[in-house]
Tab-separated table of N, CA and C in Angstrom:
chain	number	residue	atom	x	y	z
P	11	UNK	N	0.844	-1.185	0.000
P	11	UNK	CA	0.000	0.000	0.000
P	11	UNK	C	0.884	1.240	0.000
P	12	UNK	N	0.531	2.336	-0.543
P	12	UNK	CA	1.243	3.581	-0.509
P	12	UNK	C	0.520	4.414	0.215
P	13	UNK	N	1.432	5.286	0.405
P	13	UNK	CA	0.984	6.445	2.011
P	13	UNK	C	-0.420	7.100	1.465
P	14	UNK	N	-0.422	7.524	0.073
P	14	UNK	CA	-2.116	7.997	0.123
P	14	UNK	C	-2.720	6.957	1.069
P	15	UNK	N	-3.199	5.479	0.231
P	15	UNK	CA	-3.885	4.628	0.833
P	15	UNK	C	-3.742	4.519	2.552
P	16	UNK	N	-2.995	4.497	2.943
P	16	UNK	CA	-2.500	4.880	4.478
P	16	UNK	C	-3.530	5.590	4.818
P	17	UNK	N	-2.737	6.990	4.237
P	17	UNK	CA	-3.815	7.912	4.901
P	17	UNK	C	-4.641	8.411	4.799
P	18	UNK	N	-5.402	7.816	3.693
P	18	UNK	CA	-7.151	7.502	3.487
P	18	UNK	C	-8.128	6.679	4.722
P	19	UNK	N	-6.758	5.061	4.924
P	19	UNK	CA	-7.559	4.674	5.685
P	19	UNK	C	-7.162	5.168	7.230
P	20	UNK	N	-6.695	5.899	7.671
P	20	UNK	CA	-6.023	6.483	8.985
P	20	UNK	C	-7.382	7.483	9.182
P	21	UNK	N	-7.521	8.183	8.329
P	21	UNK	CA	-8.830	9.732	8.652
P	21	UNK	C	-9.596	8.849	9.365
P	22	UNK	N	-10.452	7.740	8.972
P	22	UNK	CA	-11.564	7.253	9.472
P	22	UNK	C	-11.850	7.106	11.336
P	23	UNK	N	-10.654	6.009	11.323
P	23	UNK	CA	-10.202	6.397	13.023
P	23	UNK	C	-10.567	7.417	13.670
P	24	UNK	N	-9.161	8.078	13.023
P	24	UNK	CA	-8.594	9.391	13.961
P	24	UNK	C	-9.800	10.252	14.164
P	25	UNK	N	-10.730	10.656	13.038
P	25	UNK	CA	-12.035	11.680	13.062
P	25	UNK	C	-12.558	11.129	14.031
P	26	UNK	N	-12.532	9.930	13.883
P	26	UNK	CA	-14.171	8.841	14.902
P	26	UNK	C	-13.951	9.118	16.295
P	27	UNK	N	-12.369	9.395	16.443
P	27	UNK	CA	-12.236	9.024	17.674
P	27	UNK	C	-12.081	10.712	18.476
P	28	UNK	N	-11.725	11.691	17.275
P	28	UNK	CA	-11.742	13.000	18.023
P	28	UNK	C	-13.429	13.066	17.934
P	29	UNK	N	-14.210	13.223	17.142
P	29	UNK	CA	-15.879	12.930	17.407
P	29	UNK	C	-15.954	12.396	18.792
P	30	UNK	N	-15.602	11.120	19.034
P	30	UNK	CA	-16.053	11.132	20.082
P	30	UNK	C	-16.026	12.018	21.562
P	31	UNK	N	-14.628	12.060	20.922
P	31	UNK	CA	-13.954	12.665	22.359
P	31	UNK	C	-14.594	14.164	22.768
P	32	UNK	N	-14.876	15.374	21.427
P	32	UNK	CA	-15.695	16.343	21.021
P	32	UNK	C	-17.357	16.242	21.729
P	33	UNK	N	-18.028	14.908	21.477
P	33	UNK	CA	-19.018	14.686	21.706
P	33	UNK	C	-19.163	14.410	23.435
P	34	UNK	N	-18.100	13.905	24.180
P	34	UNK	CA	-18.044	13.613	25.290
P	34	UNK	C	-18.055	14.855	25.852
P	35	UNK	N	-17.327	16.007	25.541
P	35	UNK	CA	-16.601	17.036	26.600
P	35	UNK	C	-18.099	17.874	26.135
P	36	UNK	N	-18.227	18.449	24.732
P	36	UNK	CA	-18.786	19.527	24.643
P	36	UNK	C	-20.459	18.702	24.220
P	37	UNK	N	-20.371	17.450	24.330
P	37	UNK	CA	-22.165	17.253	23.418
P	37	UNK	C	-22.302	17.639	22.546
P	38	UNK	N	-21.588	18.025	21.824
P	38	UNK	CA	-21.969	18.325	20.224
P	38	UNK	C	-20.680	17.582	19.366
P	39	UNK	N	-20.770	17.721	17.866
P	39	UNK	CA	-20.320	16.723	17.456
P	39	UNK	C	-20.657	17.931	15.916
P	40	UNK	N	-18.927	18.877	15.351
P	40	UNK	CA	-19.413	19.285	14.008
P	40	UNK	C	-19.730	18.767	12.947
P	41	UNK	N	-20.333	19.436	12.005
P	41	UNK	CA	-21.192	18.989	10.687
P	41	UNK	C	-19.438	18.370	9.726
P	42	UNK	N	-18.620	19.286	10.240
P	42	UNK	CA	-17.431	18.496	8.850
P	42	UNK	C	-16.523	17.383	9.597
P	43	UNK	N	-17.294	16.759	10.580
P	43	UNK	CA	-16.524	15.748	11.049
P	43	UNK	C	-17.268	14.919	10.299
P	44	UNK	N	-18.308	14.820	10.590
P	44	UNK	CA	-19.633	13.965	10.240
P	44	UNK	C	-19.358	13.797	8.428
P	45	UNK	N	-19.328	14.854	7.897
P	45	UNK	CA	-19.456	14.923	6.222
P	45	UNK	C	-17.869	13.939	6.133
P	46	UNK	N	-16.247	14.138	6.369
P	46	UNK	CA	-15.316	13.844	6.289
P	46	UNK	C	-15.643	12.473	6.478
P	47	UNK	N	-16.324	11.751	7.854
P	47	UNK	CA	-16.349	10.175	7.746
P	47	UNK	C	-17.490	10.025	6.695
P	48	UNK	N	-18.576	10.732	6.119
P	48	UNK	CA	-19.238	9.904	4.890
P	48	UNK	C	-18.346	10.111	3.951
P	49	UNK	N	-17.938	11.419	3.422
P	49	UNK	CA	-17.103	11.163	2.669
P	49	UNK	C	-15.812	10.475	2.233
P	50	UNK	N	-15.084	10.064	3.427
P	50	UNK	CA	-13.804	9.012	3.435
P	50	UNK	C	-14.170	7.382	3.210
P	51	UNK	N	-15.525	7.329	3.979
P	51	UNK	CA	-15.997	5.960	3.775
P	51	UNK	C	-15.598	4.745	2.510
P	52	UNK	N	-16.172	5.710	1.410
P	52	UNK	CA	-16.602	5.072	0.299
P	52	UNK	C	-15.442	4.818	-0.062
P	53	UNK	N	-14.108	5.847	-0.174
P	53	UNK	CA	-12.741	4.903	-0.713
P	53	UNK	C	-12.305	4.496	0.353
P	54	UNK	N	-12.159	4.161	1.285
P	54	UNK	CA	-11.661	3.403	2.207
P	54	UNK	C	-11.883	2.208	2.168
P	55	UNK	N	-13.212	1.802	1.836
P	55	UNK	CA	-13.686	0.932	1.771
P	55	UNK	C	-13.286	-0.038	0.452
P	56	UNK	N	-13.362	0.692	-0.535
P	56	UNK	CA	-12.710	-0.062	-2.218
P	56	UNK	C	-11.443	0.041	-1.318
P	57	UNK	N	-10.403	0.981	-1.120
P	57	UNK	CA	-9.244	0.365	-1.020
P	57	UNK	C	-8.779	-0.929	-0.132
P	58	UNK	N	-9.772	-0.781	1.034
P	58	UNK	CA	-9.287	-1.926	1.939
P	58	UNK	C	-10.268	-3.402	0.999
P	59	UNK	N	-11.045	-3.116	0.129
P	59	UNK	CA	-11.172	-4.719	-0.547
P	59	UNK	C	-12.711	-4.795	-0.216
P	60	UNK	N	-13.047	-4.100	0.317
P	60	UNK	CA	-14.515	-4.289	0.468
P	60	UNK	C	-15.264	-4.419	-0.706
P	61	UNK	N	-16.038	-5.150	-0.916
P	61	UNK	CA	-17.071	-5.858	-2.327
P	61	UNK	C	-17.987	-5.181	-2.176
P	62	UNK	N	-18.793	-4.754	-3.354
P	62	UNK	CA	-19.993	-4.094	-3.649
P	62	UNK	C	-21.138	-3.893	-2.404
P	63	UNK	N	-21.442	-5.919	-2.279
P	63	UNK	CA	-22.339	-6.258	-1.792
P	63	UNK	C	-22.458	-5.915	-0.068
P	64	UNK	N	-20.591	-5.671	0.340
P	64	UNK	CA	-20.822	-5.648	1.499
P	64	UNK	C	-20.597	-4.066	2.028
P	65	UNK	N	-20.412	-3.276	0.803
P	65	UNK	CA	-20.092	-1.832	1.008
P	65	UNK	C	-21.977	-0.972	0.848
P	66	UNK	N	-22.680	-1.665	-0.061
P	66	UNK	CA	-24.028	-1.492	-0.099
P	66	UNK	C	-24.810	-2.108	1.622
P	67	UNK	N	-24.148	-3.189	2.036
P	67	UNK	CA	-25.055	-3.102	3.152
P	67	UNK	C	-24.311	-2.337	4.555
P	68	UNK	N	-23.144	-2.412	4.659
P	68	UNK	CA	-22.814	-1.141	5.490
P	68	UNK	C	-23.225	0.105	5.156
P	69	UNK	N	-23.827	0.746	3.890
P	69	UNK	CA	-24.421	1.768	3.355
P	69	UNK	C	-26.122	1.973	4.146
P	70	UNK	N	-26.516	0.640	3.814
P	70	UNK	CA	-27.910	0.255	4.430
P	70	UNK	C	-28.122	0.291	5.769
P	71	UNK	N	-26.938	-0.523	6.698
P	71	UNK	CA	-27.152	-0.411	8.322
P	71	UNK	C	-27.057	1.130	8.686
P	72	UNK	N	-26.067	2.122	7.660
P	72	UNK	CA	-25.942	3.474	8.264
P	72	UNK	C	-26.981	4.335	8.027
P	73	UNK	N	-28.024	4.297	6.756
P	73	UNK	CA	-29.365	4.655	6.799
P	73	UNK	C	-29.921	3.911	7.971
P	74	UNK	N	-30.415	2.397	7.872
P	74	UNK	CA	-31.205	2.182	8.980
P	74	UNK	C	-30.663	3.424	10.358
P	75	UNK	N	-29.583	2.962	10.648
P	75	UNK	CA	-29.412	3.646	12.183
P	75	UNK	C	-30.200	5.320	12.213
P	76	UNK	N	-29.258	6.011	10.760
P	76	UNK	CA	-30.028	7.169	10.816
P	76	UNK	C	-31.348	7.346	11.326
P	77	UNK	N	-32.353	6.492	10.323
P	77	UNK	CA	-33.630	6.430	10.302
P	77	UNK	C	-33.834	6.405	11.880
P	78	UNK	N	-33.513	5.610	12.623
P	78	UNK	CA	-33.917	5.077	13.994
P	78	UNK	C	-33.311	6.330	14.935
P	79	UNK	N	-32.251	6.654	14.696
P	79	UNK	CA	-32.151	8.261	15.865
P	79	UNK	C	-33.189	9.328	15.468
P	80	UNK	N	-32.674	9.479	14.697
P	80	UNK	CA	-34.161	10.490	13.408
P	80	UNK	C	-35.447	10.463	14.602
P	81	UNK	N	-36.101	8.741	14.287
P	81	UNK	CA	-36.868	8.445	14.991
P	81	UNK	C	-37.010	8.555	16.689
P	82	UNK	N	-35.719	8.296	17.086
P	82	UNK	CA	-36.006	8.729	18.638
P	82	UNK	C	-35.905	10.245	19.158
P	83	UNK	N	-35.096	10.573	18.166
P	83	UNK	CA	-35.040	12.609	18.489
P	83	UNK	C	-36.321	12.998	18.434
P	84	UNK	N	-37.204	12.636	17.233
P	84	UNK	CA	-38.626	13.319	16.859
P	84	UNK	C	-39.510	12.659	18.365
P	85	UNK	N	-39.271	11.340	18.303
P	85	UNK	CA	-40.011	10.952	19.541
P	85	UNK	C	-39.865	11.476	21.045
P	86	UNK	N	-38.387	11.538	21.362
P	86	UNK	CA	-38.708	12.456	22.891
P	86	UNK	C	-38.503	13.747	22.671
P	87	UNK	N	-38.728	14.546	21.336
P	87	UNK	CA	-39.308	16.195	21.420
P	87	UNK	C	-40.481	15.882	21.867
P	88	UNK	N	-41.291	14.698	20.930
P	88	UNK	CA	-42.621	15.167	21.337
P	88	UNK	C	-43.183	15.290	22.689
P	89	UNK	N	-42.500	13.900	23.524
P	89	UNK	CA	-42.905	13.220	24.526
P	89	UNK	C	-42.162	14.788	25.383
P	90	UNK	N	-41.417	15.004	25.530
P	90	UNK	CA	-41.047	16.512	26.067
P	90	UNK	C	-41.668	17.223	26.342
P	91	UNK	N	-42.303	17.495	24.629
P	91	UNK	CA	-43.419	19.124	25.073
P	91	UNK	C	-44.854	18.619	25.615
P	92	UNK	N	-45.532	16.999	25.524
P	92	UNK	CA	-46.728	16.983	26.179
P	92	UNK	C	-46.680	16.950	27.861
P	93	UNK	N	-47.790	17.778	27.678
P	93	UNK	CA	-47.749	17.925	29.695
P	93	UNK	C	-48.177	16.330	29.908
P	94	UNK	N	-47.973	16.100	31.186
P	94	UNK	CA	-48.346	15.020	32.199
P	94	UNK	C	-49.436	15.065	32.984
């Protein structure tokens, strides 16, 4: 492998793991961390050998998940603003 490839697949980590660390201290988590891991994904993935079939369903589990926070954010706004 050559150092591009390196350090294509190195971003993925390193972002994930300052995200987290970002998300721990301050609770928030910026928009170009977030865009940098979708966007690094997709060649990371051809370079490390990943096949169509299994780069389409890691594509799929990361919609599902979306879908499902999506779903719990909208759900405890609501449950929030109704009185008791």
């Amino acid at each position: 492998m050559d150092i591009l490839t390196w350090a294509l697949l190195a971003i993925l980590p390193v972002i994930a793991v300052l995200a987290g660390v970002r998300d721990l201290t301050t609770m928030t988590i910026p928009n170009w961390m977030s865009l940098v891991l979708l966007a690094a994904f997709i060649p990371a993935a051809l370079l490390a050998g990943l096949g169509w079939q299994a780069l389409l369903f890691h594509l799929g589990i990361g919609v599902v998940a979306l879908i499902i926070g999506v779903g719990l954010f909208a759900w405890g706004s609501s449950a929030a603003a109704t009185p008791s």
